[in-house]
CSV table of C-alpha atoms in Angstrom, one decimal:
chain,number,residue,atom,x,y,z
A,1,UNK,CA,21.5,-8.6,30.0
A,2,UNK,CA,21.4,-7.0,26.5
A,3,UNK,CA,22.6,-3.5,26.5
A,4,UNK,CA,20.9,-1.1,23.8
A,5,UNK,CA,22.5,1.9,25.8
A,6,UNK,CA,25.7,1.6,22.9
A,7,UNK,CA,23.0,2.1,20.3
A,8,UNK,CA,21.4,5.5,18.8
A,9,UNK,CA,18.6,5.1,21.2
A,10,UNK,CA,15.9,8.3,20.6
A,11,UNK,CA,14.8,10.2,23.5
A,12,UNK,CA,12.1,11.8,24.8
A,13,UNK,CA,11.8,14.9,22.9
A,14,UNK,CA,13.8,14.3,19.9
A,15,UNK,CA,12.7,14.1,16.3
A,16,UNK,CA,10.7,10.5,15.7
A,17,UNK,CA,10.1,9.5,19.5
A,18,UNK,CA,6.4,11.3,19.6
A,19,UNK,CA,5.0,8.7,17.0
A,20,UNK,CA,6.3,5.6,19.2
A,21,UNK,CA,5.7,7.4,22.5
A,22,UNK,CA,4.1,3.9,24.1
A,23,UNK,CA,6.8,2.2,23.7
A,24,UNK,CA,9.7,2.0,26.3
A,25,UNK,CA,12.6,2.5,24.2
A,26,UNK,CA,13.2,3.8,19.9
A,27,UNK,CA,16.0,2.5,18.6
A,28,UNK,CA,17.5,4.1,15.3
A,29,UNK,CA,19.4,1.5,13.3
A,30,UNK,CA,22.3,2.2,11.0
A,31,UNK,CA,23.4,-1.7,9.9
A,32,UNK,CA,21.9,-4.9,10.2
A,33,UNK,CA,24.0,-5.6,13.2
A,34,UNK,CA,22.0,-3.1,15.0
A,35,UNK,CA,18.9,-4.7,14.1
A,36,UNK,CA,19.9,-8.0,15.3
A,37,UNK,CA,21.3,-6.5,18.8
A,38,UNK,CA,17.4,-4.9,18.7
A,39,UNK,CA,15.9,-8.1,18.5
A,40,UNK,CA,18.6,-10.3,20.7
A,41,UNK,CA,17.3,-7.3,23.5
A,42,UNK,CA,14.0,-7.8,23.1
A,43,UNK,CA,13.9,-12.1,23.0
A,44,UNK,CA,16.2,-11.9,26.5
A,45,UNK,CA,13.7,-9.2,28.1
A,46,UNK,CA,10.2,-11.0,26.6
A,47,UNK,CA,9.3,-7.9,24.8
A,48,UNK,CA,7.7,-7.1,22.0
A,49,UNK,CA,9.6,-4.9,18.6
A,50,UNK,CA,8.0,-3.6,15.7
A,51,UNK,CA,10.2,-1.6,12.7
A,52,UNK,CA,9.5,1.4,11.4
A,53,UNK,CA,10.5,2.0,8.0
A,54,UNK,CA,10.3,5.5,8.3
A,55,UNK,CA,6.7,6.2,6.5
A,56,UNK,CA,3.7,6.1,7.8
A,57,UNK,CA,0.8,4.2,9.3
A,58,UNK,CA,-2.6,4.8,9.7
A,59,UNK,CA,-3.0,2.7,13.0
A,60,UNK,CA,-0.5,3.1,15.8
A,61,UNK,CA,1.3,-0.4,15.5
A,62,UNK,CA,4.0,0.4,18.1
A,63,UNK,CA,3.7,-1.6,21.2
A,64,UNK,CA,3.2,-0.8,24.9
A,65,UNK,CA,6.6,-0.8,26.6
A,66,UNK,CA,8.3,-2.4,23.7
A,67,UNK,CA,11.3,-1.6,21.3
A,68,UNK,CA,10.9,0.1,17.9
A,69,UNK,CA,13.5,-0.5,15.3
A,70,UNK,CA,13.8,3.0,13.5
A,71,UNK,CA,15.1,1.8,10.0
A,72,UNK,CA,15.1,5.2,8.7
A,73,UNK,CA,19.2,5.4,8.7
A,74,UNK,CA,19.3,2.1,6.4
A,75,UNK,CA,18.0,4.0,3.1
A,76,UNK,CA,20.7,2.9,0.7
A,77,UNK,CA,19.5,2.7,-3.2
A,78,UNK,CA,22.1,0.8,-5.6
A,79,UNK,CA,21.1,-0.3,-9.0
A,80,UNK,CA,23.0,-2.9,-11.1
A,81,UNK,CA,23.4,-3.7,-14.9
A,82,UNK,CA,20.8,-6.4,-15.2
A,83,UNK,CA,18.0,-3.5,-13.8
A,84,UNK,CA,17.7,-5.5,-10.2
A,85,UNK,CA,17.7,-2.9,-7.2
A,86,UNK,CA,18.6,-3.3,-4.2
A,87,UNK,CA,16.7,-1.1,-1.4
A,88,UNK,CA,17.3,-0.2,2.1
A,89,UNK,CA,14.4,-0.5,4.3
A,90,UNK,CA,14.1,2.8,5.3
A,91,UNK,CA,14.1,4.5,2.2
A,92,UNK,CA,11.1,6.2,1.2
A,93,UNK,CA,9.3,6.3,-2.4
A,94,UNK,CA,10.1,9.6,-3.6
A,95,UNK,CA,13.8,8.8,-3.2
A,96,UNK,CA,13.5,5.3,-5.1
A,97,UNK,CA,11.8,7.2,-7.7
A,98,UNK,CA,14.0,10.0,-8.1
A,99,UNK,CA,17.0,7.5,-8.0
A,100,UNK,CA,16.0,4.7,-10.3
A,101,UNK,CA,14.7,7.3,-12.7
A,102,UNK,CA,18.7,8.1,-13.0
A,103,UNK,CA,19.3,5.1,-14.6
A,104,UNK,CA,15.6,5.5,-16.8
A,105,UNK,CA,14.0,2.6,-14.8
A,106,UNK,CA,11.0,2.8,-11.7
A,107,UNK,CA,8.5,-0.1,-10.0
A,108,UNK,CA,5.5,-0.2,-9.9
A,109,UNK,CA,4.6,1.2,-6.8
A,110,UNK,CA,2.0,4.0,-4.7
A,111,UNK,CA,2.1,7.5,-5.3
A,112,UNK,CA,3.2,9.4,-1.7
A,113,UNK,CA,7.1,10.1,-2.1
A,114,UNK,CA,7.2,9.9,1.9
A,115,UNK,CA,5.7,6.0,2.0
A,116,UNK,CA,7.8,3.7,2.9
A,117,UNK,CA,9.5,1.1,0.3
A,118,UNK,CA,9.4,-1.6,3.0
A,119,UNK,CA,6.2,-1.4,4.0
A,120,UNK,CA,3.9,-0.4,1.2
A,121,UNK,CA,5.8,-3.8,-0.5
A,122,UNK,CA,5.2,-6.3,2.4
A,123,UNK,CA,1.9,-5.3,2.0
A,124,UNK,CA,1.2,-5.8,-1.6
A,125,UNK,CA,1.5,-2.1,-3.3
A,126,UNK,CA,-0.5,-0.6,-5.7
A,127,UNK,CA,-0.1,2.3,-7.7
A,128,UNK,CA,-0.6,4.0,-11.1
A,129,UNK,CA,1.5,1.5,-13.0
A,130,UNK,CA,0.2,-1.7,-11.0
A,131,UNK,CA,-2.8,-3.0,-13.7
A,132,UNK,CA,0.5,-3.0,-16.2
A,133,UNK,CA,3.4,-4.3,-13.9
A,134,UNK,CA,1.5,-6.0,-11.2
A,135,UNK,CA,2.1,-5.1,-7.1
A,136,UNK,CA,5.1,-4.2,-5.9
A,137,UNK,CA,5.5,-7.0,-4.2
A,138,UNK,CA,4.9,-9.2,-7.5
A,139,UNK,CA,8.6,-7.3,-8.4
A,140,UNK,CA,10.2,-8.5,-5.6
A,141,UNK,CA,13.0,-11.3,-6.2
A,142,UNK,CA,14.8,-11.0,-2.8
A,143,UNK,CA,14.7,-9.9,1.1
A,144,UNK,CA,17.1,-9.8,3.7
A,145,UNK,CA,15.5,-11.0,7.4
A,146,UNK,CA,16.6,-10.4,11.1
A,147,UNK,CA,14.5,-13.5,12.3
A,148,UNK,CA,12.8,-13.9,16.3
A,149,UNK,CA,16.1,-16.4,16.7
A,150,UNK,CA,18.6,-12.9,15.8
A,151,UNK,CA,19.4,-15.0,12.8
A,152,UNK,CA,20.0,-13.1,9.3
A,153,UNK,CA,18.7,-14.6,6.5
A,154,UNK,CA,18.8,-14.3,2.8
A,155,UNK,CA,15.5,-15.3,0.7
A,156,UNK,CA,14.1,-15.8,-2.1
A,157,UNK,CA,12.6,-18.5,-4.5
A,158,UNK,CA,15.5,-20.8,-4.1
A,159,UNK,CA,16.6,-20.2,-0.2
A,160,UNK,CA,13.9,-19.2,2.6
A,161,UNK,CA,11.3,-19.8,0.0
A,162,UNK,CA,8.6,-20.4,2.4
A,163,UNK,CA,9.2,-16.8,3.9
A,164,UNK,CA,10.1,-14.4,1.1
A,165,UNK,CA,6.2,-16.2,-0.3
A,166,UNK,CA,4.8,-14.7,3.0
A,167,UNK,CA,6.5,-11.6,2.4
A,168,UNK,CA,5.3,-10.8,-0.7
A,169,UNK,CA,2.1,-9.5,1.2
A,170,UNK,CA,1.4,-10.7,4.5
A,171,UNK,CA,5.1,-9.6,6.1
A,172,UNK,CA,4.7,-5.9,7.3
A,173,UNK,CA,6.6,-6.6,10.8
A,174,UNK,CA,5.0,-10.5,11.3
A,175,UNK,CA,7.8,-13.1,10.9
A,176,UNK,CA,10.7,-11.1,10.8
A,177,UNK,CA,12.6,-7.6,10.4
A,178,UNK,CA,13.2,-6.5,6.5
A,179,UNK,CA,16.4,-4.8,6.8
A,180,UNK,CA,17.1,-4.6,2.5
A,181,UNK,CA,14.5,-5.6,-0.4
A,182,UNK,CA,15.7,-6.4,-4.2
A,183,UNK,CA,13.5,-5.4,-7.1
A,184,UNK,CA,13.6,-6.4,-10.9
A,185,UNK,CA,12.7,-3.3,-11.8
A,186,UNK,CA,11.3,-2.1,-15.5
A,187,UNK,CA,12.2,0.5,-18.0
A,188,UNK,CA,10.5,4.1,-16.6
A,189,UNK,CA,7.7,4.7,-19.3
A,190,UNK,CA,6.9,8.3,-20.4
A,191,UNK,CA,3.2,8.8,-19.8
A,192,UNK,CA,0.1,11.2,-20.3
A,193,UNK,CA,-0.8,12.6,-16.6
A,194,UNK,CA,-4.5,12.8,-16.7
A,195,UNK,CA,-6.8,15.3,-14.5
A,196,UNK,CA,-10.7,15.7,-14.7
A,197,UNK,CA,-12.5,17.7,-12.3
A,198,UNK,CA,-16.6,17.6,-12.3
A,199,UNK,CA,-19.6,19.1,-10.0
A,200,UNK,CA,-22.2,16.8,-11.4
A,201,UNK,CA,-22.7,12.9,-13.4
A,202,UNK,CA,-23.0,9.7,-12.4
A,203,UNK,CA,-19.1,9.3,-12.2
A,204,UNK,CA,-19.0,6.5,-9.8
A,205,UNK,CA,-20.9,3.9,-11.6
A,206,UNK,CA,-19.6,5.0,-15.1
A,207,UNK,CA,-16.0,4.9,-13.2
A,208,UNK,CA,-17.0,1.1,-11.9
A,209,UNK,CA,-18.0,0.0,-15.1
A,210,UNK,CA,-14.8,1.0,-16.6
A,211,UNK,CA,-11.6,1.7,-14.8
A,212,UNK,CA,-11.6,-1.8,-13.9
A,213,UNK,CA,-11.7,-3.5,-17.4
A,214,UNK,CA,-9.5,-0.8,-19.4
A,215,UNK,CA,-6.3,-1.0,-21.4
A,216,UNK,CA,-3.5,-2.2,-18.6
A,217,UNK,CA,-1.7,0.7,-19.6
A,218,UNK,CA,-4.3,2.9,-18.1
A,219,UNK,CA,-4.8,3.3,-14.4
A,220,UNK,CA,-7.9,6.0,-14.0
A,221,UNK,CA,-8.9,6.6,-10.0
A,222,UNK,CA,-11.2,8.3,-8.7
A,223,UNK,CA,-12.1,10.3,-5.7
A,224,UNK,CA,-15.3,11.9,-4.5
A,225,UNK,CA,-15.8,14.8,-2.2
A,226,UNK,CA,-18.6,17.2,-1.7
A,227,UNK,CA,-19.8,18.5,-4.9
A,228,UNK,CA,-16.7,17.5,-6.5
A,229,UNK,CA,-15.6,14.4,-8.5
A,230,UNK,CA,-11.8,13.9,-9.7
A,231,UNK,CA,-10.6,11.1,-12.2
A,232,UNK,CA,-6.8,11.2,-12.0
A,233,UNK,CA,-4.5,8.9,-13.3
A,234,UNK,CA,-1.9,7.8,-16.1
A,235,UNK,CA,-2.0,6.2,-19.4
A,236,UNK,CA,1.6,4.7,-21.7
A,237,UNK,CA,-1.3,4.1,-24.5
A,238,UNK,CA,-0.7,6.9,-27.4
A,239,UNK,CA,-2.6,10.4,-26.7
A,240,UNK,CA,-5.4,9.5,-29.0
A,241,UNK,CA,-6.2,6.4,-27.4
A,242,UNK,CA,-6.3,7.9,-24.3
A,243,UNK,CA,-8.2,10.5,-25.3
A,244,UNK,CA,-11.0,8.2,-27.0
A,245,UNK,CA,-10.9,6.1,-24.1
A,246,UNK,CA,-11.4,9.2,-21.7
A,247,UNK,CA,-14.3,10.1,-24.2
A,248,UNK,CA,-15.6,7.3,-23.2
A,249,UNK,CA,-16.2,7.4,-20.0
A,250,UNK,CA,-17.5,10.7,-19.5
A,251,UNK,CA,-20.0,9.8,-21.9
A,252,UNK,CA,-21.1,6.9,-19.9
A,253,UNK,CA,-21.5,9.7,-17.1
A,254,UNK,CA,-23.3,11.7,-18.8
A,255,UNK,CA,-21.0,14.7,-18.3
A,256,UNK,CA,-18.8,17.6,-20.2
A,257,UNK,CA,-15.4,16.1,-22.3
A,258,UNK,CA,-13.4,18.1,-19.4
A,259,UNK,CA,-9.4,16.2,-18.7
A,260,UNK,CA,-6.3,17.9,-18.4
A,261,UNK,CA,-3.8,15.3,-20.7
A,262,UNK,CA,-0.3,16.3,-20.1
A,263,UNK,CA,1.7,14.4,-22.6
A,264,UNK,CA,5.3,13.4,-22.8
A,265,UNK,CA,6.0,13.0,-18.9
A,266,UNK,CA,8.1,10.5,-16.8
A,267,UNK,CA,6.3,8.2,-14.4
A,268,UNK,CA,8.4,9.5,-11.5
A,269,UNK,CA,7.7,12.8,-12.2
A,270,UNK,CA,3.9,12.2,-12.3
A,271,UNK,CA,3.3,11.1,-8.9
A,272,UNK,CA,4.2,14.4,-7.0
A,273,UNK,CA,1.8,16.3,-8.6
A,274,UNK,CA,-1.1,14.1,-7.1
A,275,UNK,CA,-0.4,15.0,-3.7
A,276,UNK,CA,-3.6,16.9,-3.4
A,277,UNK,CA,-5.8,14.8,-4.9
A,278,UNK,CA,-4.3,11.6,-3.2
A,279,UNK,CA,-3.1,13.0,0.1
A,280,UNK,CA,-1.1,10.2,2.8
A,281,UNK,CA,-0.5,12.4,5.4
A,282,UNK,CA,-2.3,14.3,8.1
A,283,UNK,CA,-4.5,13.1,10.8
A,284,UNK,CA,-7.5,11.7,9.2
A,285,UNK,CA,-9.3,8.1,9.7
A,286,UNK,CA,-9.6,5.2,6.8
A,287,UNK,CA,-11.7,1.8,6.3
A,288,UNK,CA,-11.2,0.1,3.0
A,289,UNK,CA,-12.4,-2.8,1.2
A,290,UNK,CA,-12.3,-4.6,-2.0
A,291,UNK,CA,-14.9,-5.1,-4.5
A,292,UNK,CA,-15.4,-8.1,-7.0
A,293,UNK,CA,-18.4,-6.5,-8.4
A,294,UNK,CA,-20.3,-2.9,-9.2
A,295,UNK,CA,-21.8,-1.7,-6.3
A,296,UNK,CA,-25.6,-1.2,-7.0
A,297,UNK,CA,-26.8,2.1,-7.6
A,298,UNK,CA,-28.7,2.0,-4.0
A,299,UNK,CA,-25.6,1.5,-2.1
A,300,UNK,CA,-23.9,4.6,-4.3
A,301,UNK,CA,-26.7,6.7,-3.6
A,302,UNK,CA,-26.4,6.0,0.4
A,303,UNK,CA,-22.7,7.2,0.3
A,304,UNK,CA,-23.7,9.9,-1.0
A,305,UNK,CA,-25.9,11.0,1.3
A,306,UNK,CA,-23.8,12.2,4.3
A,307,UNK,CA,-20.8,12.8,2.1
A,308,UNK,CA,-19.8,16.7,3.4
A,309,UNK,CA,-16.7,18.9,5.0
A,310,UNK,CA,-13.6,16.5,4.6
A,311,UNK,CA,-15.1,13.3,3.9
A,312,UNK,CA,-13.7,11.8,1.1
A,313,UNK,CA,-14.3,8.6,-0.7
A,314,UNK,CA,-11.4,7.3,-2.9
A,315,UNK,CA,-11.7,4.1,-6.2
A,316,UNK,CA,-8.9,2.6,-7.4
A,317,UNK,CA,-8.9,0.7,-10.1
A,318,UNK,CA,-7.6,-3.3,-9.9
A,319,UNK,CA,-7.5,-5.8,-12.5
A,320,UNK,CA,-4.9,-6.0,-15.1
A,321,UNK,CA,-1.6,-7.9,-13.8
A,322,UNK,CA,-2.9,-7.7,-10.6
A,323,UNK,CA,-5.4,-10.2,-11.2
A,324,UNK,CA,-3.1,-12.5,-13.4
A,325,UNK,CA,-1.3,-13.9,-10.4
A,326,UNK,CA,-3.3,-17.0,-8.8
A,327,UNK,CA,-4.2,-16.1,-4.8
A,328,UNK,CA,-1.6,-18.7,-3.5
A,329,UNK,CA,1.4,-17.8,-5.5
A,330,UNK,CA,2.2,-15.3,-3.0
A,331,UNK,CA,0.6,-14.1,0.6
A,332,UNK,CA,-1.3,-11.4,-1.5
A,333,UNK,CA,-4.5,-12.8,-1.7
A,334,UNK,CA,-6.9,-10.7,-2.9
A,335,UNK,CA,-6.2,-11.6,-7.2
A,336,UNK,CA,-9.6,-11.3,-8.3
A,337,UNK,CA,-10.7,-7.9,-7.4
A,338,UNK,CA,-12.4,-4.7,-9.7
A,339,UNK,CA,-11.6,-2.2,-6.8
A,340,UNK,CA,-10.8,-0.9,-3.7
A,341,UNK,CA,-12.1,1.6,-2.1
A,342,UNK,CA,-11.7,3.8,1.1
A,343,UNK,CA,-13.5,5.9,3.1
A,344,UNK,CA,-11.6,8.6,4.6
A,345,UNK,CA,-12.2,11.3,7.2
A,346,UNK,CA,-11.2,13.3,10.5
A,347,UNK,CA,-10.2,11.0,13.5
A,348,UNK,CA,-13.6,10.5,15.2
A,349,UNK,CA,-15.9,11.1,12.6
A,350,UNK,CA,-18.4,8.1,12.7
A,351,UNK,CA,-19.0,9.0,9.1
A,352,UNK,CA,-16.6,6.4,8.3
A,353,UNK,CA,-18.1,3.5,9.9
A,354,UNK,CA,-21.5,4.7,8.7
A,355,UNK,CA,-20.3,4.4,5.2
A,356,UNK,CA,-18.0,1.7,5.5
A,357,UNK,CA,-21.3,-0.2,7.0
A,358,UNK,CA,-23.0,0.5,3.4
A,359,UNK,CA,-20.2,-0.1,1.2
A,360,UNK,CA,-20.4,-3.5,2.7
A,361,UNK,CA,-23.3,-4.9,2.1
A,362,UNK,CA,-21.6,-5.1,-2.1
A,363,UNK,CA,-17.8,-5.5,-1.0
A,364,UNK,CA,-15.9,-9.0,-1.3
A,365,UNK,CA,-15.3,-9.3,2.5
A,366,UNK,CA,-11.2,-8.5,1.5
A,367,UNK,CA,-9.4,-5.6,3.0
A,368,UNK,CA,-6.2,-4.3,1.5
A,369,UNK,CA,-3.2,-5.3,4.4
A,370,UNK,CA,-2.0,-1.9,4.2
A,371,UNK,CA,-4.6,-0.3,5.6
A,372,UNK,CA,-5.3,-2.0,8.6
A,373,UNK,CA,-8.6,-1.6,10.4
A,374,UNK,CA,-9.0,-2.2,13.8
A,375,UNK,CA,-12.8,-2.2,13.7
A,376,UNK,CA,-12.7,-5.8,11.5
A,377,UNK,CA,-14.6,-8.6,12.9
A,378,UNK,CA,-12.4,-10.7,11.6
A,379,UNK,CA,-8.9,-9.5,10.6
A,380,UNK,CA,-7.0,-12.5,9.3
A,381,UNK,CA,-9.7,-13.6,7.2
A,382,UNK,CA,-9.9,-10.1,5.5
A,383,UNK,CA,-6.8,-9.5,4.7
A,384,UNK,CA,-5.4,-13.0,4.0
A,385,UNK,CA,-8.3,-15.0,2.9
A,386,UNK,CA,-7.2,-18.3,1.5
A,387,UNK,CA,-3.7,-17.9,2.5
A,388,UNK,CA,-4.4,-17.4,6.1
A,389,UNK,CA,-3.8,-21.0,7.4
A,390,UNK,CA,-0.6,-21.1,5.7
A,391,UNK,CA,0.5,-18.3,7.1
A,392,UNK,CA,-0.1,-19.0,10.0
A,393,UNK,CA,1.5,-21.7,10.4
A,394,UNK,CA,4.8,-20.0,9.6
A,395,UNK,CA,4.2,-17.3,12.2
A,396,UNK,CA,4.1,-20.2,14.8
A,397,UNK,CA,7.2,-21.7,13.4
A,398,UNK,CA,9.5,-19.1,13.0
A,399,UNK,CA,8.1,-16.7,16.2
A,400,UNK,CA,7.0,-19.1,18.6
A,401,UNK,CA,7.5,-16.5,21.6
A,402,UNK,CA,5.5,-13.7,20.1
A,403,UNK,CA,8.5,-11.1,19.2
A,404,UNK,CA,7.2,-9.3,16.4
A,405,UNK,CA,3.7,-9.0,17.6
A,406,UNK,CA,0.7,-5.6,17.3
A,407,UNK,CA,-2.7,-5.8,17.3
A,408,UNK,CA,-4.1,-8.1,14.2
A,409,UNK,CA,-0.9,-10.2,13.7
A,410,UNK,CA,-1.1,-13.4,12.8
């Protein structure tokens, strides 16, 4: 029998343990050797492990009387001379940032400095500078893999090619553990940080109209509260394009020429300030779904009804580079979207399904991996469309017994 007892094993009561509390044993990792004796333990005892990169989820993904890899300790950052990165798994995004920004270069990715590098990009990622760069996961060249077997494997286009495609947005914990990512990264642009707040308009369907089609330079979200709408977001187009282009849209909204344009300001350096605006942390509960179309102005007008307290819906803007990549060329399916949005609120709060319900009836059916939802009819359909069959088919092949396994895997 498999021994983890010469491991960092975390106990009851220590830093980390509470969010994995269902499962039997937590297992902090330091090297890639530790992984593997992780997953050897759990093949020889039929359970189930599930890594966690150190962010954050907004499911509990950890299973019953299982083993949780902790990658938190593998957080190494090393860039070389030909701008490719290599990433520990358990480094977060406000490190990344701050340590590529050394060396004046950044990914695209989202905008919490405590998400997690691994899984926001086995996921997809989006952030500010996705509609120019693409997702994080389109900047991926390379993954290293503890497999079911306790195999390690190098991939990429040329070795493992079949896995490092499911990776690139179907591989948050389902074919194998990501111990170390590599990233061609690009040069850190200096950016305007944009900030509009308003208490009346018609922001949502001037927002709709378009967010999606602007400049790829120009990533404008927007979130809406009670009595309060916020565009926030980030443009490398010159300050009086921006400004013109802002112009516009408040125009089409029929409200008050009122942004905040800080000029001059490095994309690593942007992202912190939106923590308020764009919060990741805290107990709260999200749906989400992607749109292919404007919603119609009946379906706006019922979200709007019950919209009070904390409940918060939040747009992001797709298209650009995200959309320029055909659905099979990687597990990320969902190429040919306008937006996503999310419906956010307190745990409990049957606000969410209410809304999420109404959104519907004009969404595309498509559901960002990342933000899993356990209330889906239909789970791998919504998150991996087209690709689903394929991916499938991989799961069976390379974890036949059901290692990495939590509710909605393939």
């Amino acid at each position: 029998m498999i021994d983890l007892t010469a491991l960092d094993v975390i106990s009851p009561g220590s830093p980390g343990y509470e969010a994995c509390a269902r499962s039997s044993a937590v297992v902090r990792c330091h090297s890639v050797p530790d992984v593997v004796q992780v997953v050897a333990c759990a093949a020889a005892t039929g359970r189930q492990v599930m890594p966690r990169g150190g962010g954050h989820c907004f499911v509990d993904r950890y299973p019953a009387d299982g083993i949780v890899a902790d990658l938190s300790g593998m957080n190494q950052i090393v860039g070389d001379d030909n701008g490719v990165a290599v990433i520990g798994a358990g480094a977060n995004l406000g490190a990344v940032y701050a340590t590529l920004h050394e060396s004046g270069r950044t990914i695209p990715a989202g905008c919490g400095d405590t998400v997690g590098i691994a899984g926001l990009t086995l996921g997809g990622g989006i952030g500010l500078l996705g509609r120019r760069y693409g997702l994080t996961c389109d900047r991926l060249v390379g993954a290293q893999v503890v497999l079911a077997d306790g195999s390690v494997v190098e991939c990429d286009e040329n070795r493992e090619s079949e896995l490092f495609w499911a990776l690139r947005g179907a591989g948050g914990g389902q074919f194998g553990i990501v111990t170390e990512l590599r990233f061609a990264t690009v040069p850190e642009p200096s950016v305007c940080r944009i900030e509009g707040n308003w208490t009346e308009g018609d922001l949502i369907q001037a927002w709709q109209d378009f967010a999606p089609d602007a400049p790829d330079e120009m990533t404008v979200n927007l979130t809406v509260q009670e009595g309060r709408a916020t565009l926030f977001g980030a443009s490398a187009l010159p300050p009086a394009e921006t400004e013109s282009l802002l112009r516009e849209i408040t125009a089409r909204a029929g409200v008050l020429y009122a942004i905040d344009i800080r000029l001059d300001v490095p994309y690593s350096m942007v992202k912190p300030t939106f923590s308020t605006l764009d919060p990741d942390q805290g107990a709260r509960r999200v749906r989400s779904e992607f749109f292919a179309r404007t919603m119609s102005e009946r379906t706006t007008a019922g979200l709007l009804q019950r919209l009070e307290g904390d409940r918060r819906l939040a747009f992001t803007a797709m298209g650009g580079a995200y959309n320029r990549v055909a659905e099979g060329d990687t597990a990320f399916a969902h190429r040919g979207e306008r937006f996503l949005l999310e419906q956010v609120a307190g745990p409990g709060d049957p606000w969410v399904d209410e809304a999420w319900s109404t959104a519907h009836a004009d969404g595309s059916g498509r559901v960002y991996p990342n933000f899993p939802d356990l209330a889906l009819e239909n789970p791998g359909l919504a998150y991996h469309a087209g690709n689903r069959a394929r991916l499938a088919a991989l799961k069976k092949a390379r974890d036949p017994h059901r290692i990495f396994d939590f509710p909605q895997a393939l």
